[in-house]
Coordinates of C-alpha atoms in Angstrom, one line a residue:
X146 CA 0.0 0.0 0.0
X147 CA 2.7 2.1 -0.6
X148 CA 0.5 4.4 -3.0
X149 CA -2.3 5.1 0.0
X150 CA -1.7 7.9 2.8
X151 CA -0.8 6.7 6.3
X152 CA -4.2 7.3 7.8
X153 CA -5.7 5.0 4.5
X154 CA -3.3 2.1 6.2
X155 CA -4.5 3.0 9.9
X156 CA -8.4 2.6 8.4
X157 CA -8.1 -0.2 7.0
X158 CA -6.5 -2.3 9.6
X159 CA -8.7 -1.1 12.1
X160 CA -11.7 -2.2 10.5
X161 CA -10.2 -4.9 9.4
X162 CA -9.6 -6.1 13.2
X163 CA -13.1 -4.9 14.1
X164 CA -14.5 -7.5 11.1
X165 CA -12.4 -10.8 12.7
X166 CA -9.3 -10.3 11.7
X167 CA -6.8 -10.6 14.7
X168 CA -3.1 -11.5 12.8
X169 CA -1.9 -9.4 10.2
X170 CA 1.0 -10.3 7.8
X171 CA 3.4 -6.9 7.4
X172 CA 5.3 -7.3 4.4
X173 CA 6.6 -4.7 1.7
X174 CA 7.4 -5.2 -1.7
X175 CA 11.1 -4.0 -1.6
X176 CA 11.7 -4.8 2.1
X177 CA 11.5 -1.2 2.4
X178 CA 11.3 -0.5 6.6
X179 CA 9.9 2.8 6.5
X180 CA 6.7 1.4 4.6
X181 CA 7.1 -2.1 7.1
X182 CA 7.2 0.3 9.9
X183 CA 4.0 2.4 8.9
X184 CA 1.8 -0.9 8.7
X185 CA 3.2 -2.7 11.8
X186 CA 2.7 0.8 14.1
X187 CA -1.2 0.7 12.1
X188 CA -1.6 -3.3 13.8
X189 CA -0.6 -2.5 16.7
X190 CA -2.6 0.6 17.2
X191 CA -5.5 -1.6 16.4
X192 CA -5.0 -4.5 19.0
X193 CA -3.7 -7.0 16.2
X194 CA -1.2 -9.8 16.4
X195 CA 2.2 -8.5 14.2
X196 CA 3.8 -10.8 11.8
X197 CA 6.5 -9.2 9.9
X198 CA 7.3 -10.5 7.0
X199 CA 10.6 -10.4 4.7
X200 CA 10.4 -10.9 1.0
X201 CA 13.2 -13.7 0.1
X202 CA 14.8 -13.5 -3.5
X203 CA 17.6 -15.2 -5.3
X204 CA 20.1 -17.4 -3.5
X205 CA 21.1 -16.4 0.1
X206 CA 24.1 -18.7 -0.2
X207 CA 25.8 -17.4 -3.2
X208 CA 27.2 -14.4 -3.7
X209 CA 25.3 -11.2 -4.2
X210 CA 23.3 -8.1 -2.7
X211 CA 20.5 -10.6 -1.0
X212 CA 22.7 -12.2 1.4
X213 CA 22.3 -13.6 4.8
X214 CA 23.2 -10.3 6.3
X215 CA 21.0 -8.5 4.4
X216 CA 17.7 -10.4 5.6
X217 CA 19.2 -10.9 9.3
X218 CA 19.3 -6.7 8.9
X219 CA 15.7 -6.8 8.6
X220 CA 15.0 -9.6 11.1
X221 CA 16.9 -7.4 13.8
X222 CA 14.6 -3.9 12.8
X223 CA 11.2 -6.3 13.0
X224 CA 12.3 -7.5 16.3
X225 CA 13.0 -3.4 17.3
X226 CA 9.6 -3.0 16.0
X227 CA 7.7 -5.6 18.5
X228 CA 6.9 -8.1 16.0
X229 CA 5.1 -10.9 17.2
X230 CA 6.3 -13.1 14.6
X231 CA 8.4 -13.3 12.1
X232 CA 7.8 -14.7 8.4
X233 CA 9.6 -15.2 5.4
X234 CA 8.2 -15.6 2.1
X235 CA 9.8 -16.9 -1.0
X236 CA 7.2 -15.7 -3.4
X237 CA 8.8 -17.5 -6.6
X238 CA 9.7 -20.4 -4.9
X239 CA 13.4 -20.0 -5.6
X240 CA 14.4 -20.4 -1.7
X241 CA 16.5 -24.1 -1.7
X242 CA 16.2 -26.2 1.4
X243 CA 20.0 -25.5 2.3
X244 CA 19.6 -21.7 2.3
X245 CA 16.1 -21.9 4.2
X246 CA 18.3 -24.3 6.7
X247 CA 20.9 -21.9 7.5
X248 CA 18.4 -18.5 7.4
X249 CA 16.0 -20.0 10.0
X250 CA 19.0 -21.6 12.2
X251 CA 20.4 -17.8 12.3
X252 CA 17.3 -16.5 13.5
X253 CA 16.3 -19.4 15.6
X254 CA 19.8 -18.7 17.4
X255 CA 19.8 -15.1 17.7
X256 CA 16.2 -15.1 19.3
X257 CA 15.2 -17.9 20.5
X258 CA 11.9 -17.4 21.7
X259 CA 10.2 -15.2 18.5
X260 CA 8.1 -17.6 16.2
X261 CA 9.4 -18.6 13.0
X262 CA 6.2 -18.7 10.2
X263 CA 7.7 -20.0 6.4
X264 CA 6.1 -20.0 3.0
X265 CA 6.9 -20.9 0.0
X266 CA 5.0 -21.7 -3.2
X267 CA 6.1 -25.1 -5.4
X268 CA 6.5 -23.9 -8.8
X269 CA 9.8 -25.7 -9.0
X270 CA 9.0 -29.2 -6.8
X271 CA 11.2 -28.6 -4.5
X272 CA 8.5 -26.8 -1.9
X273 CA 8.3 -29.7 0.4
X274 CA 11.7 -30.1 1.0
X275 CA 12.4 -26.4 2.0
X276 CA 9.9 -26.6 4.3
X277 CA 11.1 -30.1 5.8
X278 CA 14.5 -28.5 6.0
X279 CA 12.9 -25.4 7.6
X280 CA 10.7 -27.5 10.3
X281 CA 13.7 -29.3 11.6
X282 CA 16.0 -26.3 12.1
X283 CA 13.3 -24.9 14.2
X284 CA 10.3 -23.0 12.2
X285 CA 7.3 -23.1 14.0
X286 CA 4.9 -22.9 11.1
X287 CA 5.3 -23.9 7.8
X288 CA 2.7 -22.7 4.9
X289 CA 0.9 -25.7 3.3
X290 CA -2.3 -26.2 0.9
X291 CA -5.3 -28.8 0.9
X292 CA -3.9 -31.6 -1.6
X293 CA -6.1 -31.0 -4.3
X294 CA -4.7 -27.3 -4.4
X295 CA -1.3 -27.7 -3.8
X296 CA 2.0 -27.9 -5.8
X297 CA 3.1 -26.1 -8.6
X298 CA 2.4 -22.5 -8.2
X299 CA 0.3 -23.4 -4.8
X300 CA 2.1 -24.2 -1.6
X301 CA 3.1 -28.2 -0.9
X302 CA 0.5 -30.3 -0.3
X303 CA 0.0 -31.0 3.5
X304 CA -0.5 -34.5 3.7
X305 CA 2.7 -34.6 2.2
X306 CA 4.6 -32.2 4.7
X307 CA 2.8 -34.5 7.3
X308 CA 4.1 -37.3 6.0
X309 CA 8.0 -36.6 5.9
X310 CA 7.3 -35.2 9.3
X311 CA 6.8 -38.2 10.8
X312 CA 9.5 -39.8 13.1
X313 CA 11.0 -36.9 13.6
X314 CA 11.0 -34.5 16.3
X315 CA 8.8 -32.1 15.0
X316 CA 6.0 -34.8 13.7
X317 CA 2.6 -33.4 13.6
X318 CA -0.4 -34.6 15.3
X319 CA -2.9 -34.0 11.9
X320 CA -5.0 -37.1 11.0
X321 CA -4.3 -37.7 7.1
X322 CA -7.7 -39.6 6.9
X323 CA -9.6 -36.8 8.6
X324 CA -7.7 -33.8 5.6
X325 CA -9.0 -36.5 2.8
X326 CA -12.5 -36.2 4.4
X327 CA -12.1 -32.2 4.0
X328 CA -9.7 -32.0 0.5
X329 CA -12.6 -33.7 -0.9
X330 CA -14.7 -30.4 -1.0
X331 CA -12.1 -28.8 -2.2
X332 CA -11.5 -31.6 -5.3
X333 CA -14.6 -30.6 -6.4
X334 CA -14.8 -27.5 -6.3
X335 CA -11.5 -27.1 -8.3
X336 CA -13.5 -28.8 -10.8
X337 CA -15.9 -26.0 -10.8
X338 CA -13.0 -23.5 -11.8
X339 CA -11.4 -25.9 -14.3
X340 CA -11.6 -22.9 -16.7
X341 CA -9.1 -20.5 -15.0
X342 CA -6.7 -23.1 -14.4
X343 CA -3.3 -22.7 -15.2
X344 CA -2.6 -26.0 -16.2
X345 CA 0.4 -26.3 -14.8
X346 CA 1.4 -30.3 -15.9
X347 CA 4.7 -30.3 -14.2
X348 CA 7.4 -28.2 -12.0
X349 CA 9.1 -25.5 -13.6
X350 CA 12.8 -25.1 -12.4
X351 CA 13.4 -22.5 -14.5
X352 CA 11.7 -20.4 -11.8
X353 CA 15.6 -20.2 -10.2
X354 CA 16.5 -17.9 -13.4
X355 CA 13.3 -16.1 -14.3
X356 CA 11.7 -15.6 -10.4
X357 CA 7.8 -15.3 -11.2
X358 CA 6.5 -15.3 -8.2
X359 CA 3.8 -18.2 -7.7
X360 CA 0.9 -15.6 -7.1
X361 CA 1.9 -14.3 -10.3
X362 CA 2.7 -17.2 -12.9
X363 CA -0.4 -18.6 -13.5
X364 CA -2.0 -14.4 -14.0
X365 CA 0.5 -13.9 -16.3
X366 CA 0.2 -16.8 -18.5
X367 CA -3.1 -16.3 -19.2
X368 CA -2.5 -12.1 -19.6
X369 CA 0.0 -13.7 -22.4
X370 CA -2.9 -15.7 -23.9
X371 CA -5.2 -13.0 -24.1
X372 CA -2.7 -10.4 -25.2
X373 CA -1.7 -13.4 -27.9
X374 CA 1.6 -13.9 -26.6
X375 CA 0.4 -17.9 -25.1
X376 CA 2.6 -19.3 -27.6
X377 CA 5.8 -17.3 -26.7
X378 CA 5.2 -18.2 -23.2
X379 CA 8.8 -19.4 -23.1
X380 CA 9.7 -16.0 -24.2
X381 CA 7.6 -14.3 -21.8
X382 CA 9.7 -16.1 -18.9
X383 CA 13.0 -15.2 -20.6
X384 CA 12.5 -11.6 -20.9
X385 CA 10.9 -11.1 -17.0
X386 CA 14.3 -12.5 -15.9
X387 CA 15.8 -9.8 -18.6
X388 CA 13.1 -7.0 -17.3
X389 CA 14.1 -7.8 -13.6
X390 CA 17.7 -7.1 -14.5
X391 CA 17.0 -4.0 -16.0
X392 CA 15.0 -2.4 -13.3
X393 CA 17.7 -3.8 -11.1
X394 CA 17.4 -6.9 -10.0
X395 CA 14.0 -6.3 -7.4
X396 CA 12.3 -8.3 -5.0
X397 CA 9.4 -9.3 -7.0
X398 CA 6.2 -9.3 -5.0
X399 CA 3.0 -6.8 -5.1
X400 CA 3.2 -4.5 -7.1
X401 CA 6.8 -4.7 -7.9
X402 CA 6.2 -8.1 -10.1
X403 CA 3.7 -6.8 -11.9
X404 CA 6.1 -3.8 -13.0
X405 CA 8.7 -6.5 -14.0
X406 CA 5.7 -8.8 -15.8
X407 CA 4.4 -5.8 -17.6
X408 CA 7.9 -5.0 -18.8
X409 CA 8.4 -8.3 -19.8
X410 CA 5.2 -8.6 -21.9
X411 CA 6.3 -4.8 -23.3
X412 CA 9.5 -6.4 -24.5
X413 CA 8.0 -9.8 -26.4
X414 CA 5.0 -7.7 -28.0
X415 CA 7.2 -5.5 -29.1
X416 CA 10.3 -8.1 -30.2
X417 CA 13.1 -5.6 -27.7
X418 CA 16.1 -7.2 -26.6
X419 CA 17.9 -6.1 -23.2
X420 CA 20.0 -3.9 -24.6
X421 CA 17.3 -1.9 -27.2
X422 CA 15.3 -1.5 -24.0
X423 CA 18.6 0.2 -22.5
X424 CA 19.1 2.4 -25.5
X425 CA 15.6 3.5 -26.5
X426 CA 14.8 4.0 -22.7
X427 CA 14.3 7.6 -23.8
X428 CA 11.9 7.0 -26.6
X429 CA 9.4 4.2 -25.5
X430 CA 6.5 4.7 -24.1
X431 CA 6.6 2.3 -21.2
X432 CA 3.8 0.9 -18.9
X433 CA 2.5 3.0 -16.6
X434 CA 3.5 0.0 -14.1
X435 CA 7.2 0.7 -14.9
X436 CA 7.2 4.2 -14.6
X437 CA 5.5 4.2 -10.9
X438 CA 8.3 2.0 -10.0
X439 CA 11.0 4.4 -10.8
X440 CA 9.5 7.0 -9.9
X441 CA 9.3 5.5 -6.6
X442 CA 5.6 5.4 -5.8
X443 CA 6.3 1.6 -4.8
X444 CA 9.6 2.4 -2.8
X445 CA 12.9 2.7 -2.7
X446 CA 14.9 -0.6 -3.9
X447 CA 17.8 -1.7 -1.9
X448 CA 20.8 -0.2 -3.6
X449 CA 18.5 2.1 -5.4
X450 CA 17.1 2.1 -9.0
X451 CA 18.7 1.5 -12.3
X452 CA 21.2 4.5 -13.3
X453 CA 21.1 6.2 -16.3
X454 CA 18.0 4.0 -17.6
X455 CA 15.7 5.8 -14.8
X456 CA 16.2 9.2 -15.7
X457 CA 16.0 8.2 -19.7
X458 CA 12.7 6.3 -19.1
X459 CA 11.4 9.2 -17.0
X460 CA 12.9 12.4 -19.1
X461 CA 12.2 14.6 -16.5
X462 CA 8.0 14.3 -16.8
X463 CA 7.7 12.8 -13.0
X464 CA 9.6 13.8 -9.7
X465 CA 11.6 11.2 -8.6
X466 CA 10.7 10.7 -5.2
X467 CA 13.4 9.6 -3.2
X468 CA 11.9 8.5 0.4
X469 CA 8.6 6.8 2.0
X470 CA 5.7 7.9 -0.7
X471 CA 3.0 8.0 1.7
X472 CA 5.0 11.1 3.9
X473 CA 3.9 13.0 0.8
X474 CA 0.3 12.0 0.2
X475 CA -2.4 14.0 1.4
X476 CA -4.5 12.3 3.7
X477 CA -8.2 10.7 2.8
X478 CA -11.1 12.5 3.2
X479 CA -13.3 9.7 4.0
X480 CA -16.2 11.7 4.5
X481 CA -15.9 13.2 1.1
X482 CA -15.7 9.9 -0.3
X483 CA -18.8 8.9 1.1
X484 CA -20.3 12.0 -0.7
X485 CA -18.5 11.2 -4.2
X486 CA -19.8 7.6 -3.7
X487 CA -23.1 8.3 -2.6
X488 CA -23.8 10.8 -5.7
X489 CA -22.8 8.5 -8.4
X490 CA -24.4 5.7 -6.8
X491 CA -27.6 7.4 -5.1
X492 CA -29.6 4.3 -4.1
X493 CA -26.3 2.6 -2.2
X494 CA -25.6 3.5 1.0
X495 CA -21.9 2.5 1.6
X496 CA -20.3 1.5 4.8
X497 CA -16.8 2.2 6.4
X498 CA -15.6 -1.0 4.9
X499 CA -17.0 -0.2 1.3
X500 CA -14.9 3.5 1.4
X501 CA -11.9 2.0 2.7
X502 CA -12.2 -0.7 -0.8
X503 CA -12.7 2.2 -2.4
X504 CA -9.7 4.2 -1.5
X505 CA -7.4 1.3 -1.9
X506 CA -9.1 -0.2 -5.5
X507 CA -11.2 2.7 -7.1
X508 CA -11.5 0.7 -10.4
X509 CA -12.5 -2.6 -9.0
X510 CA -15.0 -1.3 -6.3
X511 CA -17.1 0.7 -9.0
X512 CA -16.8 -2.3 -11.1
X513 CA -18.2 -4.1 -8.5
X514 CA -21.3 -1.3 -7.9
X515 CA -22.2 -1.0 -11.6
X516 CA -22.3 -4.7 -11.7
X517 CA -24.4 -5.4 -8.6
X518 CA -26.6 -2.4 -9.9
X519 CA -26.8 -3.6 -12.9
X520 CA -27.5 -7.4 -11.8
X521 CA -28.5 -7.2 -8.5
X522 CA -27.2 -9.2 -5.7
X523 CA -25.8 -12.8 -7.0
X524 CA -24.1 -14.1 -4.0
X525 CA -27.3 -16.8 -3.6
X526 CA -26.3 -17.8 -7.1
X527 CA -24.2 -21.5 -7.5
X528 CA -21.0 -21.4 -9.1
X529 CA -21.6 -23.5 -12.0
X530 CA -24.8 -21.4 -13.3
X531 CA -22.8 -18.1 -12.6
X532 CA -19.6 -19.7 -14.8
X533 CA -21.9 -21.4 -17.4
X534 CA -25.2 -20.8 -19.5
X535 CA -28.3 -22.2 -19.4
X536 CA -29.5 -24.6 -21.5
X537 CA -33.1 -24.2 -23.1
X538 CA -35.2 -26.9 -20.7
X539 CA -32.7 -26.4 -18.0
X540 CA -34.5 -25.6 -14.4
X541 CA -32.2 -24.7 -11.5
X542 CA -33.6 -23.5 -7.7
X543 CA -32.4 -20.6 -6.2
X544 CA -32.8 -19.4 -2.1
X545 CA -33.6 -15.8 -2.3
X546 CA -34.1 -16.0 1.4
X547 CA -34.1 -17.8 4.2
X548 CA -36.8 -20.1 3.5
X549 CA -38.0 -18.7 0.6
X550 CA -36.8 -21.1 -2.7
X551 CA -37.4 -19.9 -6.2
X552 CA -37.7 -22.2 -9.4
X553 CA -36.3 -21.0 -12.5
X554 CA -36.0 -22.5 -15.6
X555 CA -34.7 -21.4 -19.2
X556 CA -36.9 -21.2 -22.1
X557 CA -35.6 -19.7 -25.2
X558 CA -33.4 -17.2 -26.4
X559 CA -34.9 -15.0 -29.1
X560 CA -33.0 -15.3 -32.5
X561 CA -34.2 -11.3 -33.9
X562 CA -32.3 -8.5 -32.2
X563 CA -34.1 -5.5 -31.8
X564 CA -33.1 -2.4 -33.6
X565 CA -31.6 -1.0 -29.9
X566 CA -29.1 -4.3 -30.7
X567 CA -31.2 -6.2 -28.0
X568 CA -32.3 -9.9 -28.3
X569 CA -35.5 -11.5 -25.9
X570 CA -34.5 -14.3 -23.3
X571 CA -37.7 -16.3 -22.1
X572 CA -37.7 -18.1 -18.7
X573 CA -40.5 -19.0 -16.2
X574 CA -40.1 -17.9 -12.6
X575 CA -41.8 -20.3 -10.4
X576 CA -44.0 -21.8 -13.7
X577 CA -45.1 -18.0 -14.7
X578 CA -43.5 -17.5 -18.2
X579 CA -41.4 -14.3 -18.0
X580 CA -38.9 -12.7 -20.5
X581 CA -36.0 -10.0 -19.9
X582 CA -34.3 -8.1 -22.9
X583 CA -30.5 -8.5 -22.7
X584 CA -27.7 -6.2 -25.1
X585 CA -25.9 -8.3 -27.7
X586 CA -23.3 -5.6 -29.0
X587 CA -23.8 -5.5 -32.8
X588 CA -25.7 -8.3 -33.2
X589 CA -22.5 -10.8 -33.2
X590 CA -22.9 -12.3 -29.6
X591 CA -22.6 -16.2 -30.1
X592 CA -23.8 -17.2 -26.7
X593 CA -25.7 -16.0 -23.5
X594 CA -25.1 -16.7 -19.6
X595 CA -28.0 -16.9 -17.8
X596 CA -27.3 -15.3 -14.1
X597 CA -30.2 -14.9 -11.4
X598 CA -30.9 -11.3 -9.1
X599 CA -31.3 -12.0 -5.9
X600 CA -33.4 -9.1 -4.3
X601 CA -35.4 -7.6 -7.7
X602 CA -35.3 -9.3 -10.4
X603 CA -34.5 -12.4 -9.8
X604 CA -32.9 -13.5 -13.6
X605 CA -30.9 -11.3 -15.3
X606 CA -28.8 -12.6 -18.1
X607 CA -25.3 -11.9 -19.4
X608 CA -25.0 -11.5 -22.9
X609 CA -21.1 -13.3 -23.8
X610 CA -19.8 -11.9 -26.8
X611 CA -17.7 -13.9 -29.3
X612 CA -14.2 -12.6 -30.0
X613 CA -14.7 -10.0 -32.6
X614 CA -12.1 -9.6 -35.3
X615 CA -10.3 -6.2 -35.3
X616 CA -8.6 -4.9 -38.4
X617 CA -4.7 -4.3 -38.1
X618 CA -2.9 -1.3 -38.9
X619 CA -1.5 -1.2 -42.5
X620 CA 2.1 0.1 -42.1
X621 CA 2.0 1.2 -45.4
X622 CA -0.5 3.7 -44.6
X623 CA 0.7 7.1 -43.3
X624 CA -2.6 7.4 -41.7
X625 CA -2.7 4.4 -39.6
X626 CA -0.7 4.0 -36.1
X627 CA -0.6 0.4 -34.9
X628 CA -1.6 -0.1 -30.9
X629 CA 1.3 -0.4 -28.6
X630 CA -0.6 -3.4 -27.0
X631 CA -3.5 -5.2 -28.4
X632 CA -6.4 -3.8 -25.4
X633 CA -9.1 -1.5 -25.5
X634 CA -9.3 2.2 -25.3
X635 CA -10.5 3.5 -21.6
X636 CA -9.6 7.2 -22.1
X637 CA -9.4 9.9 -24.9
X638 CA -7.0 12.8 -23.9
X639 CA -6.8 15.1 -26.6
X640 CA -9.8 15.9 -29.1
X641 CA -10.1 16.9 -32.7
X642 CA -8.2 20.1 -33.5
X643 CA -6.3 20.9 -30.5
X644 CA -2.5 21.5 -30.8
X645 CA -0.5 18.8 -29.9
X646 CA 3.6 18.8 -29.1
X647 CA 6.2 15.9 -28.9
X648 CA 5.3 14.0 -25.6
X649 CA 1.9 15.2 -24.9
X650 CA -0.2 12.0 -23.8
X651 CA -2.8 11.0 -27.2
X652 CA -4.7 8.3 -24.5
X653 CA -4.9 5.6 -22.3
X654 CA -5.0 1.5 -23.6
X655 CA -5.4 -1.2 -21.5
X656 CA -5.0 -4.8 -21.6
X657 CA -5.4 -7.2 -18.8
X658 CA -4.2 -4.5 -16.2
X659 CA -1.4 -3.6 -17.9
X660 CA -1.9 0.2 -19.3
X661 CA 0.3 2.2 -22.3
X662 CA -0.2 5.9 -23.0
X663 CA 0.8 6.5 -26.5
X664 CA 2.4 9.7 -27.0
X665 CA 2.8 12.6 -29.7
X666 CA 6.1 12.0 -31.8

């Protein structure tokens, strides 16, 4: 949260610890203290259980800037800071079971008496034995998943931890029988989000030289498929490592990675090599992801940012803030985000909770009210009816309330579309026939999903549009400019007949949260 003002961080946990919460994981991007310090003073001002946490990266063993001083550094401030616990968290999975060995052993001897909480994520198979290795030197609590989530970009699968646990002195007392009973939920219900699956078929070792982050693999393959990069996903992985080196070789965790995966999908998209990025740093029109980072709006790096390529890539547009960024920000009027809320959105009536989501995700909080607006409440609705269409004939039950069961099945789907592009779905609600009118852009919509309102309407129906063909720019043609990235248009800065210079901002694209501005050359 390194973008949000201090008393943003200070709202949010407190309302977080009001609503349940009661231990918060600290952790910064970049390791930076100032912004660890901001959010552990915010827990404790609330009443909440501190856990620290240090972002691990590369090898600890060999040589280089993230060494076991380095992290013992930070250990020693967290402890300063009245941590309750201390984590570390190998976000790409890179840390080997030696270097977890020898990290935890350190700390375990230093202080004795702080707890020790590890995680990990598997993208390389080698998850279970870091945290075996970790467990013996003295961690108190390793990270696991339920089986039929784990491995690969997950964490290692628990029955597996508990069963290389076992005659030893740190041997769980978890009932493998008794985690089959409750994995099986789980089993199925993976099956129910088959379609965002990764696929994963197999550890990836190559995570030791390109360092996705687990979190972040499996988004940014399919970002690569819908940008239609999926079948240089091998090249995508190559140039992150490549993008990491140019912005210096960074910890890689929210939002940091997605400044080094946007880079990296920059660089494939537009076929740049390390080096063109280096020299053309003054001429290309970055992601806005990359130029937050150096302009420090993330934090400051540990041995600070790339030098010259930071300045080029800037050219003087931005300040280049050079401590904490939330010192700077001016703090949230909550009060007159309740007003802005309320005004665009007259018949909601939002809570604390909903203005701090607000503050810290603008985009995805309105997204959220113009869909529930526009659909209603669909929490009552079952998974696979909300993922998949309807079939004509097909009846599904709904509990709109407590006790109150509503029968809805699918008649027909009209095949004329009104001249307002608008086709006629049929349905009866509880045996009354009843028909909605749903938008079906242009008239090319191949399919519709059939979704149900829970407080007014009760069916409302999601028109899914087939992938339309776009033309392509002809190069040829002096009076076409190709996209920097293939996205949709979300702002229009300039308008026709005003006088533009070299630099000035055209608009905004974007494509699977990854936004260019295309400037006047």
């Amino acid at each position: 949260m390194d973008d949000l003002p201090d008393n943003a961080i200070y709202n949010f946990v407190k309302l977080a610890k009001e609503n349940g919460i009661d231990i918060f994981r600290v952790f910064d991007c970049l390791n930076n203290l100032e912004n660890l310090e901001i959010g552990i003073q915010a827990v404790h001002a609330a009443g909440g259980v501190v856990e620290g946490a240090i972002m691990y990266t590369g090898d600890m063993l060999k040589p280089g800037k993230y060494d076991l001083d380095y992290y013992m550094r930070i250990v020693d401030r967290l402890v300063l800071l009245k941590c309750h616990v201390i984590a570390i968290k190998s976000m790409s999975g890179v840390m080997k079971p030696n270097a977890g060995r020898v990290l935890v052993r350190t700390i375990r001897t230093k202080y004795p008496d702080i707890p020790i909480h590890m995680h990990t994520h598997d993208t390389n198979g080698t998850g279970v034995a870091t945290m075996m290795a970790c467990a013996l030197e003295g961690a108190d609590i390793v990270d696991t998943a339920t089986d039929s989530l784990s491995g690969s970009t997950s964490q290692p699968a628990v029955s597996a931890m508990i069963s290389v646990l076992e005659q030893t002195e740190v041997a769980t007392e978890l009932s493998i029988e008794l985690i089959e009973i409750i994995d099986s939920y789980w089993a199925q219900l993976r099956l129910m989000y088959a379609d965002f699956d990764a696929d994963l078929r197999s550890p990836d070792p190559a995570v030791y030289k390109h360092e996705i982050p687990g979190g972040q693999f499996s988004n940014l393959m399919f970002q690569a498929r819908q940008l239609g990069l999926g079948s240089k996903w091998k090249e995508t992985q190559e140039a992150y490592a490549g993008a990491n080196q140019i912005l210096g070789d960074i910890i890689k965790a929210t939002p940091t990675s997605k400044a080094v995966g946007d880079l990296a999908q920059f660089m494939v998209d537009r076929k740049l090599s390390i080096e063109e990025v280096l020299d053309r740093a003054d001429s290309l029109d970055f992601p806005s992801s990359v130029l937050d980072y150096l302009r420090g709006l993330m934090g400051q790096p540990f041995h600070g940012f790339p030098e010259p390529f930071r300045t080029r890539a800037l050219r003087g547009r931005f300040e280049k803030l050079q401590c904490r960024p939330g010192a700077f920000l001016k703090p949230i009027d909550f009060l007159e985000v309740q007003k802005t809320l309320s005004s665009r959105y007259p018949a909601y009536c939002p809570a604390e909770h909903d203005l701090a989501s607000f503050v810290m995700y603008p985009e995805v909080f309105l997204d959220f009210l113009q869909a529930r607006q526009e659909f209603g409440d669909l929490t009552n609705l079952s998974t696979p009816v909300f993922f998949s269409a309807i079939e004509a004939g097909r009846e599904i039950s709904m509990e709109v309330e407590v006790g109150k069961e509503t029968i809805i099945e699918m008649v027909a789907v009209s095949t004329a579309i009104h001249p307002d592009s608008r086709r006629e779905v049929f349905f009866r609600l509880n045996g009354e026939l009843c028909s909605v009118n749903v938008m079906d852009s242009k008239g090319r919509g191949k399919a519709f999903k059939a979704c149900q309102e829970a407080l007014l309407k009760v069916l409302s129906v999601v028109a899914v549009l087939s992938k339309q063909t776009r033309p392509k720019a002809d190069i040829h043609n002096i009076n076409e400019i190709a996209a920097p990235i293939s996205g949709k248009i979300t702002r229009v800065i300039v308008e026709s007949g005003n006088n533009v210079s070299t630099g000035d901002a055209l608009l905004t694209l974007s494509a699977m949260k990854m936004v260019s501005i295309p400037k006047f050359l």
